[in-house]
Coordinates of C-alpha atoms in Angstrom, one line a residue:
Chain A
M15 CA -27.4 19.1 24.5
R16 CA -28.5 17.0 21.6
A17 CA -28.4 13.2 21.9
L18 CA -29.6 10.0 20.3
V19 CA -32.1 8.2 22.6
W20 CA -33.7 4.8 22.7
N21 CA -37.4 5.1 23.1
G22 CA -38.3 1.5 22.5
V23 CA -37.7 -1.4 20.1
N24 CA -36.7 0.1 16.8
D25 CA -37.7 3.5 18.1
L26 CA -34.9 6.0 18.2
A27 CA -34.9 9.8 18.2
V28 CA -32.4 12.7 18.5
E29 CA -33.7 14.8 21.4
T30 CA -32.5 17.5 23.8
V31 CA -31.3 16.2 27.2
P32 CA -29.5 17.8 30.1
D33 CA -25.7 18.2 29.8
P34 CA -23.6 15.8 31.9
H35 CA -21.2 17.1 34.5
V36 CA -18.7 15.8 37.0
V37 CA -20.4 13.7 39.7
N38 CA -17.6 11.7 41.3
P39 CA -14.2 13.2 42.0
R40 CA -12.3 11.3 39.4
D41 CA -14.9 11.9 36.6
V42 CA -14.1 13.9 33.5
V43 CA -16.6 15.2 30.9
L44 CA -15.7 15.0 27.2
E45 CA -17.0 17.0 24.3
V46 CA -17.6 14.2 21.8
S47 CA -15.8 14.6 18.5
L48 CA -16.9 11.4 16.8
T49 CA -19.1 8.5 17.9
T50 CA -20.0 5.5 15.9
T51 CA -22.6 2.7 15.6
C52 CA -21.7 -0.8 16.8
G53 CA -23.3 -4.1 15.9
S54 CA -23.9 -4.9 19.6
D55 CA -26.3 -1.9 19.7
L56 CA -28.6 -3.7 17.3
H57 CA -29.3 -6.4 19.8
F58 CA -31.2 -4.0 22.1
I59 CA -32.5 -1.8 19.2
D60 CA -34.1 -5.0 17.8
G61 CA -35.4 -6.0 21.2
Y62 CA -33.3 -9.2 21.6
L63 CA -31.5 -7.8 24.7
P64 CA -33.7 -6.6 27.5
G65 CA -32.8 -3.9 30.0
M66 CA -33.0 -0.6 28.1
R67 CA -35.3 2.1 29.4
K68 CA -37.2 4.7 27.4
G69 CA -35.1 7.8 27.2
D70 CA -31.7 6.2 27.4
V71 CA -28.8 7.9 25.6
F72 CA -26.8 5.1 24.0
G73 CA -23.5 4.6 22.1
H74 CA -20.2 3.4 23.5
E75 CA -17.5 4.0 20.8
F76 CA -16.2 7.5 20.8
T77 CA -13.4 10.0 20.9
G78 CA -13.4 13.6 22.2
T79 CA -11.8 16.4 24.0
I80 CA -11.9 16.8 27.8
V81 CA -13.9 19.9 28.9
E82 CA -14.2 19.3 32.6
V83 CA -12.2 17.3 35.2
G84 CA -13.1 16.3 38.7
P85 CA -11.0 17.4 41.7
E86 CA -9.1 14.1 42.0
V87 CA -8.1 13.7 38.4
R88 CA -4.3 13.9 38.2
D89 CA -3.1 12.9 34.8
R90 CA -5.7 14.3 32.4
K91 CA -6.6 17.9 31.8
V92 CA -9.0 20.1 30.0
G93 CA -8.1 20.2 26.3
D94 CA -6.7 16.7 26.1
R95 CA -7.8 14.9 22.9
V96 CA -8.5 11.4 24.0
V97 CA -10.0 8.1 23.1
V98 CA -12.0 6.1 25.6
P99 CA -12.6 2.3 25.8
S100 CA -16.2 1.3 25.9
F101 CA -16.0 -0.6 29.2
I102 CA -15.4 1.5 32.3
A103 CA -12.5 0.5 34.6
C104 CA -11.5 1.7 38.0
G105 CA -7.9 0.7 37.9
N106 CA -8.0 -0.4 41.5
C107 CA -9.8 -3.7 41.8
W108 CA -8.6 -7.3 41.5
Y109 CA -9.6 -7.6 37.9
C110 CA -8.1 -4.2 36.8
D111 CA -4.9 -5.3 38.5
R112 CA -4.9 -8.3 36.2
Q113 CA -5.7 -6.2 33.1
L114 CA -9.2 -7.8 32.8
Y115 CA -10.7 -4.3 32.6
S116 CA -14.2 -5.2 31.2
L117 CA -14.6 -7.4 34.3
C118 CA -14.0 -4.4 36.7
D119 CA -15.5 -5.1 40.1
T120 CA -16.5 -1.6 41.0
T121 CA -17.9 0.4 38.1
N122 CA -21.4 -1.2 37.5
P123 CA -24.1 0.7 39.4
N124 CA -26.6 -2.0 38.5
A125 CA -24.4 -5.0 39.3
A126 CA -27.1 -6.6 41.4
A127 CA -29.2 -6.9 38.2
Q128 CA -26.5 -8.8 36.5
Q129 CA -25.5 -11.1 39.2
P130 CA -28.3 -13.6 38.7
L131 CA -27.5 -13.7 34.9
L132 CA -23.7 -14.0 35.0
G133 CA -23.0 -15.2 38.6
Y134 CA -20.5 -12.3 38.9
P135 CA -21.2 -8.9 37.2
S136 CA -19.1 -7.3 34.6
G137 CA -17.9 -3.7 34.7
G138 CA -20.0 -0.8 33.5
I139 CA -20.3 0.3 29.9
Y140 CA -21.5 3.6 28.3
G141 CA -24.9 3.6 26.7
Y142 CA -25.9 0.0 26.9
T143 CA -28.5 -2.0 28.7
H144 CA -29.0 -1.3 32.4
P145 CA -27.6 -4.6 33.7
F146 CA -24.4 -3.3 32.2
G147 CA -24.6 -0.2 34.3
G148 CA -27.1 2.2 32.7
Y149 CA -24.5 4.9 32.1
A150 CA -25.5 7.6 29.5
G151 CA -23.8 6.9 26.2
S152 CA -21.7 8.7 23.6
H153 CA -24.2 9.5 20.9
A154 CA -24.4 13.0 22.3
Q155 CA -22.5 16.3 22.4
F156 CA -21.0 15.5 25.8
V157 CA -20.4 12.4 27.9
R158 CA -19.3 11.8 31.5
V159 CA -16.3 9.4 31.8
P160 CA -15.7 7.9 35.3
F161 CA -12.1 7.5 36.4
G162 CA -10.7 9.8 33.8
D163 CA -7.1 9.0 34.5
V164 CA -7.7 5.3 33.9
N165 CA -10.1 5.5 30.9
C166 CA -9.0 8.4 28.8
F167 CA -6.0 7.8 26.5
P168 CA -4.4 10.8 24.8
V169 CA -4.3 10.6 21.1
P170 CA -0.9 11.2 19.5
E171 CA -0.5 14.1 17.1
A172 CA 0.1 11.7 14.2
V173 CA -3.3 10.1 14.6
D174 CA -6.5 11.8 13.4
D175 CA -9.8 11.7 15.2
L176 CA -11.4 9.3 12.7
S177 CA -8.6 6.7 13.0
A178 CA -8.6 7.1 16.8
L179 CA -12.3 6.6 17.0
F180 CA -12.2 2.9 16.4
V181 CA -9.5 2.4 19.0
S182 CA -12.4 2.9 21.5
D183 CA -13.9 -0.5 20.7
A184 CA -13.7 -2.2 17.4
V185 CA -9.9 -2.3 17.2
P186 CA -9.2 -3.4 20.8
T187 CA -12.0 -6.0 20.6
G188 CA -10.7 -7.4 17.4
F189 CA -7.0 -7.2 18.5
M190 CA -7.9 -9.0 21.8
G191 CA -9.5 -11.8 19.8
A192 CA -6.3 -12.2 17.9
D193 CA -4.3 -12.0 21.1
F194 CA -6.5 -14.8 22.5
C195 CA -5.4 -17.1 19.6
D196 CA -1.8 -17.5 21.0
I197 CA -0.5 -17.1 17.4
S198 CA 2.7 -18.8 16.6
P199 CA 4.7 -18.3 13.3
G200 CA 3.1 -20.3 10.5
D201 CA -0.4 -20.2 12.1
T202 CA -3.5 -19.8 10.1
V203 CA -6.4 -17.8 11.7
A204 CA -9.9 -17.8 10.4
V205 CA -12.2 -14.9 11.2
F206 CA -15.9 -15.4 11.0
G207 CA -17.6 -12.0 10.2
A208 CA -16.1 -9.1 8.3
G209 CA -17.7 -6.3 10.2
A210 CA -15.5 -3.8 11.9
V211 CA -14.5 -6.1 14.8
G212 CA -13.8 -9.0 12.4
L213 CA -11.7 -6.9 10.2
M214 CA -9.7 -5.6 13.1
A215 CA -9.3 -9.2 14.4
A216 CA -7.9 -10.1 11.0
A217 CA -5.6 -7.0 11.1
G218 CA -4.6 -7.9 14.7
A219 CA -3.8 -11.5 13.7
K220 CA -1.5 -10.2 10.9
I221 CA 0.3 -7.8 13.4
L222 CA 0.7 -10.7 15.8
G223 CA 2.4 -12.8 13.2
A224 CA -0.2 -15.1 11.6
E225 CA 1.1 -16.5 8.3
R226 CA -2.4 -16.6 6.9
V227 CA -5.7 -15.0 7.8
I228 CA -8.9 -16.2 6.2
V229 CA -12.0 -14.0 6.6
L230 CA -15.5 -15.4 6.1
D231 CA -18.6 -13.3 5.3
R232 CA -21.3 -13.1 2.7
L233 CA -21.2 -9.4 1.8
P234 CA -18.9 -8.7 -1.2
E235 CA -17.9 -5.2 -0.1
R236 CA -16.9 -6.5 3.4
L237 CA -14.8 -9.3 1.9
A238 CA -13.2 -6.8 -0.5
A239 CA -12.3 -4.7 2.6
A240 CA -10.7 -7.7 4.2
R241 CA -8.6 -8.3 1.1
D242 CA -7.8 -4.6 0.3
H243 CA -7.2 -3.1 3.7
V244 CA -6.0 -6.1 5.8
G245 CA -4.4 -8.4 3.2
A246 CA -6.6 -11.4 4.2
E247 CA -7.8 -14.3 2.1
T248 CA -11.6 -14.5 1.9
V249 CA -14.4 -17.0 1.7
D250 CA -17.9 -16.1 0.8
Y251 CA -19.8 -18.7 2.8
S252 CA -22.9 -18.2 0.8
D253 CA -21.0 -19.4 -2.2
V254 CA -19.7 -22.7 -0.8
D255 CA -21.5 -25.9 0.1
S256 CA -19.8 -26.2 3.4
V257 CA -17.8 -23.8 5.5
Q258 CA -16.1 -26.8 7.1
E259 CA -15.0 -28.2 3.8
A260 CA -13.9 -24.8 2.5
L261 CA -11.6 -24.3 5.5
R262 CA -10.3 -27.8 5.4
E263 CA -9.5 -27.4 1.8
A264 CA -7.8 -24.1 2.4
T265 CA -5.6 -25.6 5.2
G266 CA -4.4 -28.9 3.8
G267 CA -7.1 -30.8 5.7
R268 CA -6.0 -29.8 9.2
G269 CA -8.2 -26.7 9.7
P270 CA -7.3 -23.3 11.0
D271 CA -5.2 -23.1 14.1
A272 CA -7.5 -20.6 15.6
V273 CA -10.9 -19.2 14.8
V274 CA -12.2 -15.8 15.8
E275 CA -16.0 -15.5 16.0
A276 CA -16.9 -11.9 15.4
V277 CA -20.6 -12.1 14.5
G278 CA -22.9 -12.5 17.5
M279 CA -26.5 -13.3 18.2
E280 CA -27.9 -12.0 14.9
G281 CA -25.7 -14.1 12.7
H282 CA -26.7 -15.3 9.3
G283 CA -25.9 -18.6 7.9
T284 CA -27.1 -21.5 5.8
G285 CA -28.7 -24.8 6.6
L286 CA -31.6 -26.1 8.7
Q287 CA -30.3 -25.1 12.1
N288 CA -30.2 -21.5 10.9
V289 CA -33.8 -21.7 9.8
V290 CA -34.8 -23.1 13.2
D291 CA -32.8 -20.4 15.0
R292 CA -34.4 -17.6 13.0
A293 CA -37.9 -19.0 13.8
K294 CA -37.1 -19.4 17.5
Q295 CA -35.6 -16.0 17.8
A296 CA -38.5 -14.3 16.0
V297 CA -40.9 -15.6 18.6
R298 CA -38.4 -14.9 21.4
A299 CA -38.0 -18.6 22.2
E300 CA -34.2 -18.2 21.8
T301 CA -31.9 -15.2 22.2
D302 CA -29.4 -16.2 19.5
R303 CA -28.9 -17.2 15.9
A304 CA -25.7 -19.0 16.6
T305 CA -24.8 -20.6 13.3
P306 CA -21.4 -18.8 13.2
L307 CA -20.5 -19.9 16.7
R308 CA -21.3 -23.5 16.0
E309 CA -19.5 -23.3 12.6
A310 CA -16.4 -21.8 14.4
V311 CA -16.3 -24.7 16.8
L312 CA -16.6 -27.2 14.0
A313 CA -14.1 -25.4 11.7
C314 CA -11.3 -25.1 14.2
R315 CA -8.5 -27.7 14.1
K316 CA -8.2 -30.2 16.9
G317 CA -6.5 -28.6 19.9
G318 CA -7.0 -25.1 18.5
V319 CA -8.4 -21.9 20.0
V320 CA -11.8 -20.4 19.4
A321 CA -11.9 -16.8 20.4
L322 CA -15.4 -15.6 20.9
L323 CA -16.0 -11.8 20.4
G324 CA -19.6 -11.8 19.2
V325 CA -22.3 -10.8 21.7
Y326 CA -24.5 -13.7 22.6
G327 CA -27.3 -14.4 25.1
L328 CA -28.3 -17.9 26.1
T329 CA -27.4 -20.0 23.1
D330 CA -29.4 -23.2 22.4
S331 CA -27.7 -26.1 20.8
F332 CA -24.1 -25.3 21.6
P333 CA -21.8 -28.2 20.5
T334 CA -20.2 -28.9 23.9
G335 CA -19.2 -32.4 22.9
V336 CA -17.3 -31.1 19.9
V337 CA -15.3 -28.8 22.2
L338 CA -14.5 -31.7 24.5
N339 CA -13.6 -34.3 21.9
K340 CA -11.5 -31.9 19.8
G341 CA -9.7 -30.5 22.8
L342 CA -10.5 -26.9 22.0
T343 CA -9.8 -23.9 24.1
I344 CA -12.5 -21.3 24.1
R345 CA -11.5 -17.8 25.1
A346 CA -13.9 -15.0 25.3
A347 CA -14.4 -11.5 26.8
Q348 CA -15.8 -8.1 26.3
Q349 CA -12.9 -6.0 25.3
H350 CA -10.2 -5.2 27.9
G351 CA -9.5 -2.1 26.0
Q352 CA -7.3 -0.3 28.5
R353 CA -4.8 -3.2 28.1
Y354 CA -4.5 -2.6 24.3
V355 CA -5.2 1.0 23.5
P356 CA -1.6 2.4 24.0
R357 CA -0.2 -0.3 21.8
L358 CA -2.9 0.3 19.1
L359 CA -2.4 4.0 19.1
H360 CA 1.3 3.3 18.5
H361 CA 0.6 1.0 15.6
L362 CA -1.7 3.7 14.1
A363 CA 0.9 6.4 14.5
A364 CA 3.5 4.2 12.9
G365 CA 1.3 3.5 10.0
E366 CA 1.1 -0.2 10.8
L367 CA -2.6 -0.3 11.2
Q368 CA -5.5 1.2 9.2
T369 CA -8.8 2.0 10.7
S370 CA -10.4 5.0 9.0
F371 CA -11.7 2.8 6.1
L372 CA -14.2 1.4 8.6
A373 CA -16.0 4.8 8.5
T374 CA -18.0 4.2 5.3
H375 CA -20.7 6.7 6.2
R376 CA -20.3 10.0 8.1
M377 CA -23.1 12.4 9.1
P378 CA -24.1 14.8 11.8
L379 CA -25.7 13.4 15.0
E380 CA -29.0 14.9 13.9
D381 CA -29.1 12.2 11.2
A382 CA -28.2 9.3 13.5
V383 CA -31.6 7.6 13.3
E384 CA -31.1 7.3 9.5
G385 CA -27.5 6.3 10.2
Y386 CA -28.6 3.4 12.3
R387 CA -31.1 2.3 9.6
I388 CA -28.3 2.3 7.0
F389 CA -26.0 0.4 9.3
K390 CA -28.6 -2.2 10.3
E391 CA -29.6 -2.9 6.8
K392 CA -25.9 -2.9 5.7
E393 CA -27.1 -0.6 2.9
D394 CA -24.7 1.0 0.5
G395 CA -21.8 -1.1 1.7
C396 CA -22.1 0.3 5.3
L397 CA -19.5 -0.9 7.7
R398 CA -19.9 1.8 10.2
A399 CA -21.9 5.0 10.4
V400 CA -20.0 7.8 12.2
F401 CA -21.7 10.7 13.8
S402 CA -20.4 14.2 14.5
P403 CA -22.3 15.7 17.4
S404 CA -21.0 19.3 17.1
Chain B
M2 CA -47.1 -35.9 22.6
A3 CA -47.2 -36.9 26.2
L4 CA -44.1 -36.2 28.3
P5 CA -42.4 -39.3 29.8
R6 CA -43.3 -40.0 33.4
N7 CA -39.7 -39.5 34.6
V8 CA -39.6 -35.9 33.1
L9 CA -42.8 -35.0 34.9
T10 CA -41.6 -36.5 38.1
G11 CA -38.2 -34.7 37.9
A12 CA -39.9 -31.4 37.2
R13 CA -42.3 -31.8 40.1
D14 CA -39.4 -32.7 42.5
A15 CA -37.3 -29.7 41.4
A16 CA -40.3 -27.4 41.9
A17 CA -40.9 -28.9 45.4
K18 CA -37.2 -28.3 46.3
L19 CA -37.5 -24.7 45.2
L20 CA -40.6 -24.1 47.3
T21 CA -39.1 -25.8 50.3
H22 CA -36.0 -23.6 50.1
A23 CA -38.1 -20.5 49.7
R24 CA -40.2 -21.3 52.7
A25 CA -37.2 -22.1 54.8
N26 CA -35.6 -18.8 54.0
P27 CA -38.3 -16.2 54.1
G28 CA -37.0 -12.7 53.3
S29 CA -33.4 -13.4 54.4
S30 CA -30.4 -13.6 52.1
S31 CA -26.7 -13.9 52.2
Q32 CA -23.9 -12.5 50.0
T33 CA -20.1 -12.6 50.3
L34 CA -17.6 -10.3 48.5
T35 CA -13.9 -9.9 48.9
V36 CA -12.6 -6.4 49.6
E37 CA -9.0 -5.6 49.1
R38 CA -8.7 -3.8 52.4
P39 CA -7.9 -4.8 56.0
A40 CA -10.7 -6.0 58.2
E41 CA -10.3 -3.0 60.5
S42 CA -11.1 -0.6 57.6
V43 CA -14.1 -2.6 56.6
L44 CA -15.5 -2.9 60.2
A45 CA -14.9 0.9 60.7
A46 CA -16.8 1.7 57.5
L47 CA -19.7 -0.6 58.5
R48 CA -20.0 1.1 62.0
D49 CA -20.1 4.6 60.5
P50 CA -23.7 5.7 59.9
A51 CA -22.6 8.3 57.3
V52 CA -20.9 5.5 55.3
L53 CA -23.9 3.2 55.8
T54 CA -26.1 6.0 54.4
R55 CA -23.9 6.3 51.3
L56 CA -23.9 2.5 50.8
L57 CA -27.7 2.4 51.1
G58 CA -28.0 5.4 48.6
D59 CA -31.4 5.2 47.0
L60 CA -32.4 2.3 49.3
G61 CA -32.6 4.3 52.5
S62 CA -30.4 5.8 55.3
A63 CA -29.0 5.1 58.7
T64 CA -28.4 7.2 61.8
A65 CA -26.7 6.3 65.1
D66 CA -26.7 7.2 68.7
G67 CA -24.0 5.1 70.4
S68 CA -24.9 1.5 69.7
R69 CA -28.4 2.4 68.6
Y70 CA -28.9 2.6 64.9
A71 CA -32.0 3.7 63.2
W72 CA -32.6 2.5 59.6
T73 CA -35.0 4.1 57.2
L74 CA -35.8 1.5 54.6
G75 CA -38.7 1.1 52.2
G76 CA -40.5 4.0 53.9
E77 CA -40.2 2.4 57.3
T78 CA -37.9 3.2 60.2
V79 CA -36.4 0.3 62.1
E80 CA -34.4 0.8 65.3
T81 CA -31.7 -1.7 66.1
V82 CA -28.9 -2.2 68.5
L83 CA -25.3 -3.0 67.4
T84 CA -23.6 -5.9 69.0
E85 CA -20.0 -6.9 68.1
T86 CA -17.8 -9.9 68.3
V87 CA -14.3 -10.1 66.9
D88 CA -15.4 -10.3 63.3
V89 CA -19.2 -9.9 63.3
L90 CA -21.3 -6.7 63.4
R91 CA -24.9 -7.5 64.1
F92 CA -27.6 -4.8 64.0
A93 CA -30.8 -6.3 65.4
R94 CA -34.2 -5.1 66.7
T95 CA -35.2 -6.7 69.9
A96 CA -38.3 -6.0 72.0
T97 CA -36.2 -6.0 75.2
D98 CA -34.2 -3.0 74.0
G99 CA -37.1 -0.7 74.6
V100 CA -37.9 -0.4 70.9
A101 CA -41.6 0.0 70.5
E102 CA -43.2 -2.9 68.7
P103 CA -46.0 -2.2 66.3
E104 CA -49.6 -3.0 67.1
D105 CA -50.5 -6.4 65.7
D106 CA -53.9 -5.2 64.6
T107 CA -52.6 -2.4 62.4
E108 CA -52.4 -3.0 58.7
G109 CA -49.1 -4.9 58.0
G110 CA -48.5 -5.1 61.7
A111 CA -47.9 -8.9 61.6
D112 CA -45.1 -8.4 59.1
R113 CA -43.5 -5.5 60.8
A114 CA -43.4 -7.4 64.1
V115 CA -40.9 -9.8 62.6
E116 CA -37.5 -9.2 64.0
A117 CA -35.3 -7.1 61.7
W118 CA -31.6 -7.6 61.5
A119 CA -28.5 -7.2 59.4
E120 CA -25.3 -8.9 60.1
F121 CA -21.8 -8.4 58.6
T122 CA -19.0 -11.0 59.1
V123 CA -15.6 -9.7 58.2
V124 CA -12.8 -12.2 58.0
P125 CA -9.2 -11.1 57.2
T126 CA -7.3 -13.1 54.6
R127 CA -4.0 -13.0 52.8
D128 CA -1.7 -11.4 55.4
G129 CA -4.5 -9.2 56.6
T130 CA -4.6 -7.0 53.5
R131 CA -7.8 -8.5 52.2
S132 CA -11.2 -9.2 53.8
E133 CA -14.0 -11.6 53.0
V134 CA -17.2 -9.8 53.9
R135 CA -20.5 -11.7 54.4
A136 CA -23.8 -9.9 54.6
R137 CA -27.0 -11.4 55.8
S138 CA -30.1 -9.4 56.5
Q139 CA -33.8 -9.4 57.0
L140 CA -34.9 -5.8 56.7
P141 CA -37.9 -3.9 55.4
G142 CA -38.0 -2.9 51.8
G143 CA -36.4 -6.2 50.6
T144 CA -32.9 -7.2 51.0
A145 CA -30.1 -5.6 49.0
D146 CA -27.1 -7.3 50.5
F147 CA -25.2 -7.6 47.3
T148 CA -25.8 -3.9 46.3
V149 CA -24.6 -2.7 49.7
L150 CA -21.5 -5.0 49.6
Y151 CA -20.7 -4.0 46.0
R152 CA -20.9 -0.3 47.0
L153 CA -18.8 -1.0 50.1
R154 CA -16.0 -2.6 48.0
A155 CA -16.1 0.3 45.5
L156 CA -16.0 2.9 48.1
L157 CA -13.1 1.4 50.1
Q158 CA -11.1 0.5 47.0
T159 CA -11.7 3.5 44.8
G160 CA -13.0 6.2 47.1
E161 CA -16.2 6.3 44.9
I162 CA -19.5 4.6 44.6
P163 CA -20.5 4.0 41.0
T164 CA -23.1 6.7 40.3
L165 CA -25.5 7.4 37.5
G166 CA -27.6 10.4 38.6
P167 CA -28.0 13.0 37.6
Q168 CA -27.3 12.1 34.0
P169 CA -28.5 12.9 30.5
T170 CA -31.8 11.2 29.7
T171 CA -35.3 12.1 28.7
R172 CA -36.6 10.6 31.9
E173 CA -37.3 13.4 34.4
E174 CA -36.6 11.1 37.5
D175 CA -33.0 10.5 36.5
R176 CA -32.0 14.1 35.8

């Protein structure tokens, strides 16, 4: 089959690789209908996250049709049109029992490589760095999905493939961030970053009852998407002297009740600290450009919640004292998609959630290298590049 | 700019502690995981050479003849004898068990003469439905206690061990 492979830092290619097949008895194999870029891919493409190996098939946000099932798969069958969360859950362990699916205790074949970094390893993920499992990813014609009954969610008739695609990752990640905010009626939620995850966090905050949602970014087309598709207020941070002041001003001096950080380690920003971060990251003296994370902590009102969705490494200069003195709650996770996907598919089918607008660029898988270039450069208003493998 | 004396002293002391710990624990390790299964199930799995071979996977294999277990690890075969107490399985190589010791003058002989052992402590918790499993070992090929325990937990709780190969890649060795 044809697949997009990582051959080194900023070295991608579409090549022919062997087809996957059922290995374990509860595996299924999907024919991938659609698969999309994700900002977290850029971290290993750019070389900031170690642990990729030459020849890896990557990608982790996808939808498809089941073409093969293992002998112990009970609830899914060949022909099912499904969407699959990016983290692999077993459905049997202590963490899965508590719906903390991305923390699954049994699905990471390279857990030992992660233990020294995290203390306790996360679950496995498709098409990411080897400490996260090393599973082949979805930028391919076919992909193996372990524990098919747990990880494959049938897509309702009323939901098209393109809308369902983002329920694999961007939508549940964003919605989870909003869920972390413990939104009460009257709350104001600020969302840092208007990429796909940030926009879906904003949409999720609306669904969960936030009175006001304020999205911050610097790209006009993304801010326009936040206004037009989500109904959020927007702040162009490159246009204001101080993000803190802008948010204080917008909230009567109290600050947002909760802030969702949806940017991650390659964040942009203003000020001296951002210059220092860029220099340190360029020479690999620091993993992160964490201006948005620091700003989120500073911007949140006292006693509020900061929901961290952006992917970070080992951040320097984290304002720990601010967290303590303001009495903030920080909640973070990789997406526990299996907890949210059924609800999100229902919202899509009911017309209460829009996702297809995220697909600003569509192309065959053969053009995926160019798709990633456009996505990385945010060229032509790109939010997401979506690939059709077949 | 010169570093303050207390910074240098602190760094030196921290390095000394690390070195002391490493010297005191040559080649041995310890890991503990909780398995949501009764202790009897865990102990039975750890006695079964077929299961042990599955747990070792790419690391090696195990065979058994009664209480004698042969481990192939890191290209080397080590024969051990299993001894059990209520909650401990200990696989150990001892010269008195009739296991031939290597000649000390062969290459690597000094290292291979070090006693090899692996020990699993299985303690039931929470009304007996859960077990805390501790692994300690000093075996050829480096220790992989965490990997073995992780696979054990996965196998007992899901019936599967998380597996990659064969899978799509342009690397021949993973196909």
